[in-house]
CSV table of C-alpha atoms in Angstrom, one decimal:
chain,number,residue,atom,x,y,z
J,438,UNK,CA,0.0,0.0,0.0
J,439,UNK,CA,1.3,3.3,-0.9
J,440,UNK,CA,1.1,6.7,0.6
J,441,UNK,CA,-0.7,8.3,-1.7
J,442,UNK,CA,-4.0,10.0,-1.2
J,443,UNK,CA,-6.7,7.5,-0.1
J,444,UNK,CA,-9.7,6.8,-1.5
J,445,UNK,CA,-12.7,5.4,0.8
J,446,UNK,CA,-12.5,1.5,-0.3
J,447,UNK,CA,-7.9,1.7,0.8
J,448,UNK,CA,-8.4,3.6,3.5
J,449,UNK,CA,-5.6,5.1,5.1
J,450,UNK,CA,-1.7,4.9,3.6
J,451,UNK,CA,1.2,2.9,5.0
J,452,UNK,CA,2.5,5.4,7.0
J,453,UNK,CA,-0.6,6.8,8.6
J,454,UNK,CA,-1.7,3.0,9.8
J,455,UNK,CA,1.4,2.2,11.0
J,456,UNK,CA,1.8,5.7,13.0
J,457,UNK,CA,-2.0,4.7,14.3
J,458,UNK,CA,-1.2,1.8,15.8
J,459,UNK,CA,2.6,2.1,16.9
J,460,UNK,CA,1.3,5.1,18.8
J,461,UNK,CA,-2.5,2.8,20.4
J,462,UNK,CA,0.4,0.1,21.3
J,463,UNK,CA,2.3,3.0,23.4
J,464,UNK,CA,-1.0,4.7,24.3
J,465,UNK,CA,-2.4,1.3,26.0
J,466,UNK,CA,0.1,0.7,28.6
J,467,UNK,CA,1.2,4.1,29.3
J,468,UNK,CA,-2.8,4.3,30.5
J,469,UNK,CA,-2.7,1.0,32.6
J,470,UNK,CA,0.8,2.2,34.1
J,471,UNK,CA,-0.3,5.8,34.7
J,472,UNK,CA,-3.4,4.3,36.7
J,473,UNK,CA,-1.2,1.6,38.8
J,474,UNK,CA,2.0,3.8,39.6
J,475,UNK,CA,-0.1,6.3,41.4
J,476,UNK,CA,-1.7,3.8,43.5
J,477,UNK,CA,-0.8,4.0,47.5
J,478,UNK,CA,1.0,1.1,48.9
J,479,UNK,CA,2.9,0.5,45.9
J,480,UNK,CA,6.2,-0.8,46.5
J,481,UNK,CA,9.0,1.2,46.0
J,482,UNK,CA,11.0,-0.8,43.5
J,483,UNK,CA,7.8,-0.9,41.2
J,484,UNK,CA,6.8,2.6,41.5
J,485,UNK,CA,10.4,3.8,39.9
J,486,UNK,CA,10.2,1.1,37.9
J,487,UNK,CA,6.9,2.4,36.3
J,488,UNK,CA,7.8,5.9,36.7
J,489,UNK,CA,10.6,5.5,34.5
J,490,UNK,CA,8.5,3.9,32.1
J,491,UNK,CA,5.9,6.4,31.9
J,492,UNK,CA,8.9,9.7,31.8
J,493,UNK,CA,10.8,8.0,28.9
J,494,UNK,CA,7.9,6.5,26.8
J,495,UNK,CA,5.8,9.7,27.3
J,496,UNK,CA,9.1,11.4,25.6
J,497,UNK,CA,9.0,9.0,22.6
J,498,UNK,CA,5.0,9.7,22.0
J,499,UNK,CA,6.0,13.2,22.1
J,500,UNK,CA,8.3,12.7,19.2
J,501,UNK,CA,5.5,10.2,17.6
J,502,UNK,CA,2.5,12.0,18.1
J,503,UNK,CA,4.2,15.3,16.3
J,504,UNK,CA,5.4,13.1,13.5
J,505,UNK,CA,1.3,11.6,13.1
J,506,UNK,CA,0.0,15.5,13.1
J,507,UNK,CA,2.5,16.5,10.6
J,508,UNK,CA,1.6,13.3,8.7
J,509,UNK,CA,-2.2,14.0,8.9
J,510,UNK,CA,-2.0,17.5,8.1
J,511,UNK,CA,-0.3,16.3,4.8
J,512,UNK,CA,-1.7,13.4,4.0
J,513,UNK,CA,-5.6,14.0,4.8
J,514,UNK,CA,-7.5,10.7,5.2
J,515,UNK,CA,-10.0,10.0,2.4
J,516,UNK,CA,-13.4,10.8,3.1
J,517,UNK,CA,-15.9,9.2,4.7
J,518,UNK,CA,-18.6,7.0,3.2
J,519,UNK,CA,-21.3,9.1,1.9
J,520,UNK,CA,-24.0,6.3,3.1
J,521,UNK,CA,-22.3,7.4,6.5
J,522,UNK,CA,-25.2,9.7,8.6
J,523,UNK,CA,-24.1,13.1,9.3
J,524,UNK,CA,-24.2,13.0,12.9
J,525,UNK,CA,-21.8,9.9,12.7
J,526,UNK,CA,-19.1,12.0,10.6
J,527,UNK,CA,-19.7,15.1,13.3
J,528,UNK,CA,-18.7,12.2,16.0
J,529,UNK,CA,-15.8,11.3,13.7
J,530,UNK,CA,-14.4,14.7,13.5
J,531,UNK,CA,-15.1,15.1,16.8
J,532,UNK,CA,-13.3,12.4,18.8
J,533,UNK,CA,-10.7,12.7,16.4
J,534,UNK,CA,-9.8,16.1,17.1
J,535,UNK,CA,-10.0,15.5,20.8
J,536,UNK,CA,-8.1,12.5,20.8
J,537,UNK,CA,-5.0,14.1,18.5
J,538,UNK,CA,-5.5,17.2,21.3
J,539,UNK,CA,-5.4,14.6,24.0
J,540,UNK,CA,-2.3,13.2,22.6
J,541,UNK,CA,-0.8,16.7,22.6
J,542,UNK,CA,-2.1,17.4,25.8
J,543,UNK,CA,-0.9,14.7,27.5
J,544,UNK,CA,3.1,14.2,27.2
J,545,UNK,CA,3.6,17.7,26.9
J,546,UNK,CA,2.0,18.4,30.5
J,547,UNK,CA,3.7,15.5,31.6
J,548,UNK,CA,6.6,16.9,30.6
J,549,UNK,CA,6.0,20.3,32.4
J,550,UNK,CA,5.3,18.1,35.3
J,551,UNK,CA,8.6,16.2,35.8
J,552,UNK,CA,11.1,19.2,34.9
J,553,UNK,CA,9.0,21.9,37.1
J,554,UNK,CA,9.4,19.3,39.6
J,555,UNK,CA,12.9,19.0,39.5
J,556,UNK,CA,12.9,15.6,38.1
J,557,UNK,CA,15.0,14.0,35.4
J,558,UNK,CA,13.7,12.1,32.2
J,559,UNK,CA,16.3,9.6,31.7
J,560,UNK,CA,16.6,9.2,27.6
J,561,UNK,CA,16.4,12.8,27.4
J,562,UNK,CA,19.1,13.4,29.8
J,563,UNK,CA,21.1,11.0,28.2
J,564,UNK,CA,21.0,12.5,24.8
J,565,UNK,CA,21.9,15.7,26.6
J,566,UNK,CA,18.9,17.5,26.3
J,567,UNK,CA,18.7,20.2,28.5
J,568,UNK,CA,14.9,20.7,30.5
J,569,UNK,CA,13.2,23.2,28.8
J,570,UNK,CA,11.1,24.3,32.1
J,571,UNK,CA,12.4,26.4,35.0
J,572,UNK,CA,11.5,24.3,38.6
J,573,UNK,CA,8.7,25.4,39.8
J,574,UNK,CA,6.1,23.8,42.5
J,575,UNK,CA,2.9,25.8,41.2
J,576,UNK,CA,3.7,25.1,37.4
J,577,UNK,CA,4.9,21.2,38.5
J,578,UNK,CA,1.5,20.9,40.3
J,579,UNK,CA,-0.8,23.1,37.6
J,580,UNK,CA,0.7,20.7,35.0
J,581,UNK,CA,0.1,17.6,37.3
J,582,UNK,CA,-3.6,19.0,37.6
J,583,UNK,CA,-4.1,18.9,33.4
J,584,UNK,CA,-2.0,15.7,33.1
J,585,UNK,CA,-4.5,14.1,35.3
J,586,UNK,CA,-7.7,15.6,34.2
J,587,UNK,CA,-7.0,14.7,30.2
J,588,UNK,CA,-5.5,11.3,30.9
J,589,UNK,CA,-9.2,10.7,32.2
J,590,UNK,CA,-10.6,12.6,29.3
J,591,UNK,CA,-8.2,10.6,26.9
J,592,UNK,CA,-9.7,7.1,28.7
J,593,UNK,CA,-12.9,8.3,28.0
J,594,UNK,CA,-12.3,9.1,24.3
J,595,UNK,CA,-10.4,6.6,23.9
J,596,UNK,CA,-13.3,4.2,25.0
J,597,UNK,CA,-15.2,5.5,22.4
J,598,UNK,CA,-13.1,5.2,20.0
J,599,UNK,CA,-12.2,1.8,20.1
J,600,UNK,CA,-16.7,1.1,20.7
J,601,UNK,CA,-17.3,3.1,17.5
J,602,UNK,CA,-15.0,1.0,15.8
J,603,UNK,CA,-16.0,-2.1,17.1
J,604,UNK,CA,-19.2,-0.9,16.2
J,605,UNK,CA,-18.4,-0.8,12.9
J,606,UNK,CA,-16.4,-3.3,13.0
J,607,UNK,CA,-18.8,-5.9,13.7
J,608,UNK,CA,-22.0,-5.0,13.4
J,609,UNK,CA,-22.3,-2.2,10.4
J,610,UNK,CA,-18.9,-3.7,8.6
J,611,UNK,CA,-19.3,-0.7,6.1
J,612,UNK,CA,-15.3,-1.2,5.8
J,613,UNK,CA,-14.5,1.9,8.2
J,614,UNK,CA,-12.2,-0.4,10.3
J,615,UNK,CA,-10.6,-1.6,7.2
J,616,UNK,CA,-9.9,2.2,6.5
J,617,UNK,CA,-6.8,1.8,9.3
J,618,UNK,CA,-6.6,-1.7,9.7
J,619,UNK,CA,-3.6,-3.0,8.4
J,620,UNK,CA,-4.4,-4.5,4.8
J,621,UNK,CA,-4.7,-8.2,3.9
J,622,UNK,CA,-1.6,-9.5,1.2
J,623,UNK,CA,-3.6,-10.0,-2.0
């Protein structure tokens, strides 16, 4: 499959599907390590353990999820179905757009969070990347406010997501999960 524009029966090009789901298979356990590493009682071994997971994967989705907007914004997806009902291609746009600002949202406050707090990001201090945000308690916890309040928003859209495409998926199967589903060899 090329990279060319789509039309509705291809779907989305190489590069946008594989961008899709290399960034849902980061997306997916950042969520579940997020929820468990701020959990009380957790031991202290695991809790850096995940910590340091979440810092230096939430710096390669940075990277990623800049890559997919640029990539969107020049390669727009083909459009919908026309049998599609409007109210389903308003949804469409819809969650889109808040998931791609969720996915903006989300590392960069992270981000903010760990260097106004004084804390390292281990790949990014190894590549010698200097923090780009002064120490600060109120910006540390105004960032760890938004981190917290769109990762729920990005569960909840997220949900939704994946049950409108299951949806189609399985019960329409008008061929909008084949759109990003990786294509069959012919």
């Amino acid at each position: 499959m090329t990279d060319r524009p789509t039309d509705p029966a291809r779907g989305y090009g190489t590069t946008a599907r594989v961008l899709h789901w290399l960034v849902a298979a980061l997306i997916v356990p950042m969520i579940a390590v997020g929820l468990l590493m701020v959990r009380p009682g957790l031991e202290r071994p695991l809790g850096d353990a995940l910590y340091l997971f979440h810092k230096n994967v939430g710096s390669l989705l940075i990277v990623l999820v800049a890559l997919r907007l640029v990539w969107r914004l020049t390669h727009p997806p083909a459009p919908l179905p026309a049998a599609m009902p409007a109210w389903q291609r308003r949804a469409a746009g819809l969650s889109h757009g808040a998931l791609y600002a969720l996915m903006v949202v989300m590392p960069l406050s992270g981000y903010v969070r760990v260097r106004a707090g004084g804390f390292p990001i281990e790949a990014l201090d190894a590549m010698g990347l200097p923090a780009l945000i002064p120490r600060s308690k109120a910006l540390a916890d105004a960032a760890s406010g938004l981190h917290q309040a769109a990762g729920w928003a990005l569960i909840a859209v997220l949900a939704l997501h994946v049950a409108a495409a299951a949806h189609h998926a399985l019960i329409r199967r008008d061929g909008i999960w084949r759109r990003i589903w990786p294509p069959r060899a012919r």
